[in-house]
Short mmCIF file of C-alpha atoms in Angstrom, two decimals:
data_model
loop_
_atom_site.label_atom_id
_atom_site.label_comp_id
_atom_site.label_asym_id
_atom_site.label_seq_id
_atom_site.Cartn_x
_atom_site.Cartn_y
_atom_site.Cartn_z
CA UNK A 1 -32.89 3.01 30.72
CA UNK A 2 -31.37 0.04 28.59
CA UNK A 3 -34.78 -1.86 28.47
CA UNK A 4 -37.05 0.73 27.88
CA UNK A 5 -35.46 1.90 24.76
CA UNK A 6 -37.23 2.55 21.60
CA UNK A 7 -38.41 -0.07 19.85
CA UNK A 8 -39.75 -0.86 23.38
CA UNK A 9 -41.45 1.89 24.11
CA UNK A 10 -42.44 2.56 20.82
CA UNK A 11 -44.36 -0.79 20.90
CA UNK A 12 -45.69 -0.05 24.39
CA UNK A 13 -47.22 3.29 23.05
CA UNK A 14 -49.04 1.73 20.31
CA UNK A 15 -50.65 -0.86 21.81
CA UNK A 16 -51.91 1.62 24.02
CA UNK A 17 -52.57 4.05 21.07
CA UNK A 18 -54.68 0.92 19.92
CA UNK A 19 -56.58 0.28 23.21
CA UNK A 20 -57.39 3.77 23.34
CA UNK A 21 -58.69 4.01 20.05
CA UNK A 22 -60.89 0.67 20.75
CA UNK A 23 -62.86 2.03 23.75
CA UNK A 24 -63.49 5.08 21.44
CA UNK A 25 -64.74 3.24 18.82
CA UNK A 26 -67.99 2.12 21.65
CA UNK A 27 -67.38 -1.69 19.35
CA UNK A 28 -67.81 -2.96 23.59
CA UNK A 29 -71.36 -3.36 23.66
CA UNK A 30 -71.79 -4.41 19.79
CA UNK A 31 -70.03 -7.23 20.13
CA UNK A 32 -71.48 -8.79 23.21
CA UNK A 33 -74.61 -7.95 21.59
CA UNK A 34 -73.37 -10.98 19.31
CA UNK A 35 -73.16 -13.08 22.31
CA UNK A 36 -75.90 -11.73 24.69
CA UNK A 37 -79.38 -10.98 24.41
CA UNK A 38 -82.34 -9.70 27.51
CA UNK A 39 -82.47 -13.06 28.14
CA UNK A 40 -78.45 -13.18 28.68
CA UNK A 41 -75.75 -15.63 26.96
CA UNK A 42 -76.59 -18.76 25.68
CA UNK A 43 -72.76 -20.05 26.18
CA UNK A 44 -72.54 -19.20 29.62
CA UNK A 45 -72.30 -22.29 31.08
CA UNK A 46 -70.81 -24.13 28.06
CA UNK A 47 -68.71 -27.34 29.65
CA UNK A 48 -65.99 -26.37 26.60
CA UNK A 49 -65.95 -22.58 27.15
CA UNK A 50 -66.28 -22.93 31.11
CA UNK A 51 -64.88 -25.79 32.53
CA UNK A 52 -61.99 -26.77 29.84
CA UNK A 53 -61.25 -22.64 28.51
CA UNK A 54 -61.71 -21.53 31.92
CA UNK A 55 -61.20 -23.86 35.00
CA UNK A 56 -58.19 -25.98 33.67
CA UNK A 57 -57.19 -22.95 31.67
CA UNK A 58 -57.02 -21.26 35.10
CA UNK A 59 -55.56 -24.58 37.16
CA UNK A 60 -52.49 -25.15 34.16
CA UNK A 61 -51.80 -21.28 34.87
CA UNK A 62 -51.00 -21.95 38.25
CA UNK A 63 -48.83 -25.25 37.45
CA UNK A 64 -46.96 -22.74 34.51
CA UNK A 65 -46.53 -20.29 37.14
CA UNK A 66 -44.84 -22.82 39.82
CA UNK A 67 -42.45 -24.26 37.14
CA UNK A 68 -41.34 -20.66 36.29
CA UNK A 69 -40.49 -20.11 39.51
CA UNK A 70 -38.27 -23.61 39.75
CA UNK A 71 -35.86 -22.85 36.61
CA UNK A 72 -35.55 -19.70 37.88
CA UNK A 73 -33.20 -22.13 40.09
CA UNK A 74 -33.24 -25.50 38.29
CA UNK A 75 -33.23 -24.33 35.11
CA UNK A 76 -33.98 -26.24 32.14
CA UNK A 77 -33.78 -26.10 27.95
CA UNK A 78 -33.04 -22.17 26.61
CA UNK A 79 -33.19 -20.97 30.28
CA UNK A 80 -29.69 -22.54 30.83
CA UNK A 81 -28.45 -19.55 28.68
CA UNK A 82 -29.79 -16.66 30.72
CA UNK A 83 -28.15 -15.37 34.03
CA UNK A 84 -30.05 -16.39 37.40
CA UNK A 85 -30.69 -12.91 37.84
CA UNK A 86 -32.39 -13.10 34.56
CA UNK A 87 -35.08 -16.25 35.31
CA UNK A 88 -35.45 -14.01 38.63
CA UNK A 89 -36.38 -10.89 36.66
CA UNK A 90 -38.68 -12.45 34.57
CA UNK A 91 -40.58 -14.32 37.08
CA UNK A 92 -40.75 -11.32 39.65
CA UNK A 93 -42.23 -9.22 36.49
CA UNK A 94 -44.65 -12.16 35.29
CA UNK A 95 -45.61 -11.62 39.49
CA UNK A 96 -46.14 -8.38 39.33
CA UNK A 97 -48.15 -8.41 36.48
CA UNK A 98 -50.22 -10.45 37.88
CA UNK A 99 -50.65 -8.80 40.88
CA UNK A 100 -51.54 -6.07 39.66
CA UNK A 101 -54.26 -6.80 37.07
CA UNK A 102 -55.79 -8.88 40.79
CA UNK A 103 -55.26 -5.19 42.31
CA UNK A 104 -57.32 -3.49 39.79
CA UNK A 105 -59.44 -5.83 39.78
CA UNK A 106 -60.13 -5.79 43.33
CA UNK A 107 -60.77 -2.17 43.46
CA UNK A 108 -63.29 -2.04 40.09
CA UNK A 109 -66.66 -0.88 40.36
CA UNK A 110 -67.37 -1.95 36.69
CA UNK A 111 -69.41 -4.79 36.57
CA UNK A 112 -69.49 -8.08 34.10
CA UNK A 113 -71.49 -7.81 30.84
CA UNK A 114 -73.69 -10.80 31.79
CA UNK A 115 -74.64 -8.40 35.03
CA UNK A 116 -75.82 -5.69 32.63
CA UNK A 117 -79.85 -4.46 32.11
CA UNK A 118 -79.04 -4.54 27.88
CA UNK A 119 -78.68 -8.97 28.80
CA UNK A 120 -81.00 -9.68 31.78
CA UNK A 121 -78.91 -8.09 34.45
CA UNK A 122 -79.18 -5.22 36.86
CA UNK A 123 -76.81 -3.13 35.98
CA UNK A 124 -76.12 0.34 34.18
CA UNK A 125 -73.46 0.17 31.63
CA UNK A 126 -71.09 2.52 32.69
CA UNK A 127 -67.19 3.39 31.13
CA UNK A 128 -64.71 2.03 33.34
CA UNK A 129 -63.19 4.85 33.19
CA UNK A 130 -65.80 6.40 35.45
CA UNK A 131 -63.71 6.09 38.02
CA UNK A 132 -66.13 6.52 41.65
CA UNK A 133 -68.97 5.64 40.01
CA UNK A 134 -70.87 2.18 40.43
CA UNK A 135 -73.20 0.60 38.08
CA UNK A 136 -75.40 -1.04 40.78
CA UNK A 137 -74.01 -4.38 39.98
CA UNK A 138 -71.33 -6.95 41.23
CA UNK A 139 -67.93 -5.09 40.24
CA UNK A 140 -64.92 -6.17 40.25
CA UNK A 141 -64.87 -7.26 36.50
CA UNK A 142 -61.72 -5.03 35.07
CA UNK A 143 -59.62 -5.53 33.78
CA UNK A 144 -59.93 -9.57 32.71
CA UNK A 145 -58.72 -11.67 35.45
CA UNK A 146 -58.25 -15.02 33.51
CA UNK A 147 -56.78 -13.34 30.33
CA UNK A 148 -54.19 -12.10 32.69
CA UNK A 149 -54.00 -15.79 33.39
CA UNK A 150 -52.00 -16.02 30.12
CA UNK A 151 -50.92 -12.42 28.86
CA UNK A 152 -48.94 -12.26 32.66
CA UNK A 153 -46.70 -14.90 31.26
CA UNK A 154 -45.64 -12.00 28.18
CA UNK A 155 -42.33 -10.85 30.79
CA UNK A 156 -41.46 -14.60 30.26
CA UNK A 157 -40.16 -14.04 26.71
CA UNK A 158 -38.20 -10.78 27.81
CA UNK A 159 -34.77 -11.68 28.96
CA UNK A 160 -34.93 -14.04 25.18
CA UNK A 161 -36.04 -11.36 23.33
CA UNK A 162 -33.21 -9.09 24.78
CA UNK A 163 -30.04 -11.64 25.48
CA UNK A 164 -28.47 -10.14 21.78
CA UNK A 165 -28.15 -14.28 20.39
CA UNK A 166 -30.44 -14.67 17.51
CA UNK A 167 -31.00 -18.53 18.91
CA UNK A 168 -32.03 -17.10 22.43
CA UNK A 169 -34.63 -14.38 20.76
CA UNK A 170 -35.88 -17.03 18.21
CA UNK A 171 -37.28 -19.01 21.50
CA UNK A 172 -38.22 -15.72 22.62
CA UNK A 173 -40.85 -14.52 20.26
CA UNK A 174 -42.09 -18.42 19.96
CA UNK A 175 -42.44 -17.72 23.40
CA UNK A 176 -44.43 -14.20 22.86
CA UNK A 177 -46.51 -15.82 20.18
CA UNK A 178 -48.18 -18.25 22.07
CA UNK A 179 -48.40 -16.17 25.47
CA UNK A 180 -50.51 -13.42 22.96
CA UNK A 181 -52.70 -16.09 21.40
CA UNK A 182 -53.78 -18.02 24.47
CA UNK A 183 -54.02 -14.80 25.99
CA UNK A 184 -56.55 -13.85 23.08
CA UNK A 185 -58.40 -17.08 23.46
CA UNK A 186 -58.39 -17.08 26.78
CA UNK A 187 -60.06 -13.60 26.46
CA UNK A 188 -62.65 -14.11 23.71
CA UNK A 189 -63.70 -17.19 26.00
CA UNK A 190 -64.67 -14.89 28.46
CA UNK A 191 -66.20 -12.26 25.53
CA UNK A 192 -68.41 -15.12 24.67
CA UNK A 193 -69.64 -16.21 27.84
CA UNK A 194 -70.96 -12.49 29.25
CA UNK A 195 -68.01 -12.11 31.73
CA UNK A 196 -65.80 -9.67 30.13
CA UNK A 197 -66.09 -6.83 27.35
CA UNK A 198 -62.87 -7.27 24.51
CA UNK A 199 -61.44 -3.84 25.99
CA UNK A 200 -60.87 -5.63 29.51
CA UNK A 201 -58.86 -8.12 27.15
CA UNK A 202 -56.78 -5.37 25.52
CA UNK A 203 -56.32 -3.48 28.51
CA UNK A 204 -55.00 -6.58 30.36
CA UNK A 205 -52.19 -7.57 27.79
CA UNK A 206 -51.31 -3.97 27.45
CA UNK A 207 -51.47 -3.81 31.74
CA UNK A 208 -49.38 -7.27 32.03
CA UNK A 209 -47.07 -5.74 28.69
CA UNK A 210 -46.16 -2.74 30.55
CA UNK A 211 -45.69 -3.76 33.75
CA UNK A 212 -43.68 -7.05 32.95
CA UNK A 213 -41.46 -4.53 30.68
CA UNK A 214 -41.00 -2.15 33.47
CA UNK A 215 -40.58 -4.54 36.22
CA UNK A 216 -38.31 -6.83 34.34
CA UNK A 217 -35.58 -3.55 33.38
CA UNK A 218 -35.70 -2.53 36.97
CA UNK A 219 -34.89 -6.33 38.39
CA UNK A 220 -32.38 -7.21 35.46
CA UNK A 221 -29.93 -4.57 35.86
CA UNK A 222 -27.42 -4.25 36.29
CA UNK A 223 -26.62 -8.21 34.11
CA UNK A 224 -23.48 -8.97 35.92
CA UNK A 225 -23.76 -12.14 37.09
CA UNK A 226 -22.79 -15.52 34.89
CA UNK A 227 -24.94 -18.00 33.36
CA UNK A 228 -24.87 -21.15 35.89
#
């Protein structure tokens, strides 16, 4: 359980505590009311938000996902310093993170904020923790799919962060910071448009981080293969 020892476990638990506290705070609706009214969300179809940051952002994520898998077999740059097992474990962890969010979203009964009666829709506000309780909306809006197109790549930083080499760890920290930043931007984009509560973004980040860490640990051990 090398990769799951502290500080990794402590970090995961601390992030979980933050998200649970956010859920308990009731801030979700208050923040959505900053952007939405009974007439809906004015920025829902804003071209920068809907076309560039959402649609183009998703397309860029797909390209990066393909690139990550290509790097498993044809490494370039810092990826050359990793073993093939580490590169493969990272790609598998990213894939598992995205798929987990997708599956949870598919079965979720939680509707998007722009479907709520409060914002001109027909759905009731029901907590995403009220499992099995429909809100009279379309559902399938928890966790955040768009945010996962960035946060899903959190696991791409793990082989560098866990390498024990200062240079690779610096690269891992930069990669981690960039992933978190883009994920928060994607999440904020959907919040402003009325597509997701802030909690959806935070839960997406935690799920992707936790799934990625566990899957990477399982797939990377034993780490006995020499770098290609």
